[in-house]
PDB file of C-alpha atoms in Angstrom:
ATOM      1  CA  UNK A 122     103.873 100.451  80.069  1.00 50.00           C
ATOM      2  CA  UNK A 123     104.195 104.229  79.894  1.00 62.00           C
ATOM      3  CA  UNK A 124     105.753 106.072  82.802  1.00 83.00           C
ATOM      4  CA  UNK A 125     103.246 107.416  85.279  1.00 87.00           C
ATOM      5  CA  UNK A 126     102.972 111.110  86.008  1.00 93.00           C
ATOM      6  CA  UNK A 127     104.163 111.806  89.548  1.00 96.00           C
ATOM      7  CA  UNK A 128     102.486 114.142  92.007  1.00 96.00           C
ATOM      8  CA  UNK A 129     102.916 115.121  95.654  1.00 97.00           C
ATOM      9  CA  UNK A 130     100.247 116.234  98.113  1.00 98.00           C
ATOM     10  CA  UNK A 131     102.091 118.491 100.567  1.00 98.00           C
ATOM     11  CA  UNK A 132     101.216 120.854 103.374  1.00 98.00           C
ATOM     12  CA  UNK A 133     101.722 124.554 102.572  1.00 98.00           C
ATOM     13  CA  UNK A 134     102.458 126.098 105.958  1.00 97.00           C
ATOM     14  CA  UNK A 135     102.330 129.709 104.695  1.00 97.00           C
ATOM     15  CA  UNK A 136      98.809 129.305 103.315  1.00 97.00           C
ATOM     16  CA  UNK A 137      97.639 126.635 105.801  1.00 98.00           C
ATOM     17  CA  UNK A 138      96.422 124.480 102.887  1.00 98.00           C
ATOM     18  CA  UNK A 139      97.270 121.182 101.193  1.00 98.00           C
ATOM     19  CA  UNK A 140      98.722 121.532  97.684  1.00 98.00           C
ATOM     20  CA  UNK A 141      98.815 118.882  94.960  1.00 97.00           C
ATOM     21  CA  UNK A 142     101.800 119.529  92.696  1.00 97.00           C
ATOM     22  CA  UNK A 143     103.209 117.893  89.592  1.00 96.00           C
ATOM     23  CA  UNK A 144     106.681 116.663  90.605  1.00 97.00           C
ATOM     24  CA  UNK A 145     108.224 117.238  87.176  1.00 96.00           C
ATOM     25  CA  UNK A 146     106.987 120.794  86.579  1.00 97.00           C
ATOM     26  CA  UNK A 147     106.261 121.881  90.192  1.00 97.00           C
ATOM     27  CA  UNK A 148     102.952 123.197  88.819  1.00 97.00           C
ATOM     28  CA  UNK A 149     100.140 123.545  91.355  1.00 97.00           C
ATOM     29  CA  UNK A 150      97.337 121.220  90.241  1.00 96.00           C
ATOM     30  CA  UNK A 151      94.866 121.896  93.038  1.00 96.00           C
ATOM     31  CA  UNK A 152      94.780 123.253  96.591  1.00 97.00           C
ATOM     32  CA  UNK A 153      92.614 121.937  99.443  1.00 97.00           C
ATOM     33  CA  UNK A 154      91.534 123.269 102.845  1.00 98.00           C
ATOM     34  CA  UNK A 155      92.270 119.960 104.581  1.00 97.00           C
ATOM     35  CA  UNK A 156      94.142 116.743 103.900  1.00 96.00           C
ATOM     36  CA  UNK A 157      90.916 114.822 104.504  1.00 96.00           C
ATOM     37  CA  UNK A 158      89.181 116.832 101.780  1.00 96.00           C
ATOM     38  CA  UNK A 159      91.999 116.021  99.354  1.00 95.00           C
ATOM     39  CA  UNK A 160      92.081 112.283 100.021  1.00 94.00           C
ATOM     40  CA  UNK A 161      88.352 111.528 100.326  1.00 93.00           C
ATOM     41  CA  UNK A 162      85.960 110.192  97.726  1.00 85.00           C
ATOM     42  CA  UNK A 163      88.114 110.043  94.599  1.00 89.00           C
ATOM     43  CA  UNK A 164      89.158 113.701  94.707  1.00 92.00           C
ATOM     44  CA  UNK A 165      92.829 112.874  94.010  1.00 92.00           C
ATOM     45  CA  UNK A 166      91.851 110.580  91.133  1.00 90.00           C
ATOM     46  CA  UNK A 167      89.917 113.428  89.518  1.00 92.00           C
ATOM     47  CA  UNK A 168      92.727 115.918  90.149  1.00 90.00           C
ATOM     48  CA  UNK A 169      95.430 113.831  88.434  1.00 88.00           C
ATOM     49  CA  UNK A 170      93.181 113.443  85.394  1.00 87.00           C
ATOM     50  CA  UNK A 171      92.477 110.729  82.847  1.00 85.00           C
ATOM     51  CA  UNK A 172      96.144 109.922  82.264  1.00 86.00           C
ATOM     52  CA  UNK A 173      96.450 108.944  85.921  1.00 88.00           C
ATOM     53  CA  UNK A 174      99.583 108.955  87.985  1.00 92.00           C
ATOM     54  CA  UNK A 175     101.289 108.236  91.263  1.00 94.00           C
ATOM     55  CA  UNK A 176     100.568 110.516  94.246  1.00 95.00           C
ATOM     56  CA  UNK A 177     102.854 110.713  97.275  1.00 97.00           C
ATOM     57  CA  UNK A 178     100.881 111.918 100.284  1.00 97.00           C
ATOM     58  CA  UNK A 179     102.993 113.667 102.888  1.00 98.00           C
ATOM     59  CA  UNK A 180     102.403 114.277 106.564  1.00 98.00           C
ATOM     60  CA  UNK A 181     102.466 117.860 107.833  1.00 97.00           C
ATOM     61  CA  UNK A 182     106.143 117.394 108.723  1.00 97.00           C
ATOM     62  CA  UNK A 183     107.020 116.539 105.100  1.00 97.00           C
ATOM     63  CA  UNK A 184     107.589 112.808 105.568  1.00 98.00           C
ATOM     64  CA  UNK A 185     105.788 110.504 103.151  1.00 97.00           C
ATOM     65  CA  UNK A 186     102.744 108.860 104.706  1.00 97.00           C
ATOM     66  CA  UNK A 187     101.562 106.802 101.732  1.00 96.00           C
ATOM     67  CA  UNK A 188     101.564 106.576  97.953  1.00 94.00           C
ATOM     68  CA  UNK A 189      98.521 105.998  95.750  1.00 93.00           C
ATOM     69  CA  UNK A 190      98.358 105.066  92.071  1.00 91.00           C
ATOM     70  CA  UNK A 191      95.499 106.034  89.748  1.00 88.00           C
ATOM     71  CA  UNK A 192      94.035 104.128  88.053  1.00 75.00           C
ATOM     72  CA  UNK A 193      94.715 101.185  90.361  1.00 68.00           C
ATOM     73  CA  UNK A 194      95.433  98.961  87.356  1.00 67.00           C
ATOM     74  CA  UNK A 195      98.466 101.147  86.534  1.00 60.00           C
ATOM     75  CA  UNK A 196     100.216 100.258  89.800  1.00 63.00           C
ATOM     76  CA  UNK A 197     103.577  98.908  88.610  1.00 62.00           C
ATOM     77  CA  UNK A 198     103.974  96.350  91.400  1.00 65.00           C
ATOM     78  CA  UNK A 199     102.144  94.285  93.925  1.00 62.00           C
ATOM     79  CA  UNK A 200     102.490  95.587  97.460  1.00 59.00           C
ATOM     80  CA  UNK A 201     101.573  94.148 100.834  1.00 59.00           C
ATOM     81  CA  UNK A 202      99.943  97.274 102.108  1.00 55.00           C
TER      82      UNK A 202
END
């Protein structure tokens, strides 16, 4: 299996927005007004593109809240939650 692209959804305090960045290049992929907007209705799946990837979703304080893998079939392991 090919390695998944890795992304992080993080709060940008200076701009009061949520930024999705590529972890390897630090390139801004997309910026959102709210965390809810970013995580609702497949928006993250569209943002990471057809090649998919793993997205770490942070809390406002920078701690990781959850991690999502797109497409779901690319998840490298079974998890309990």
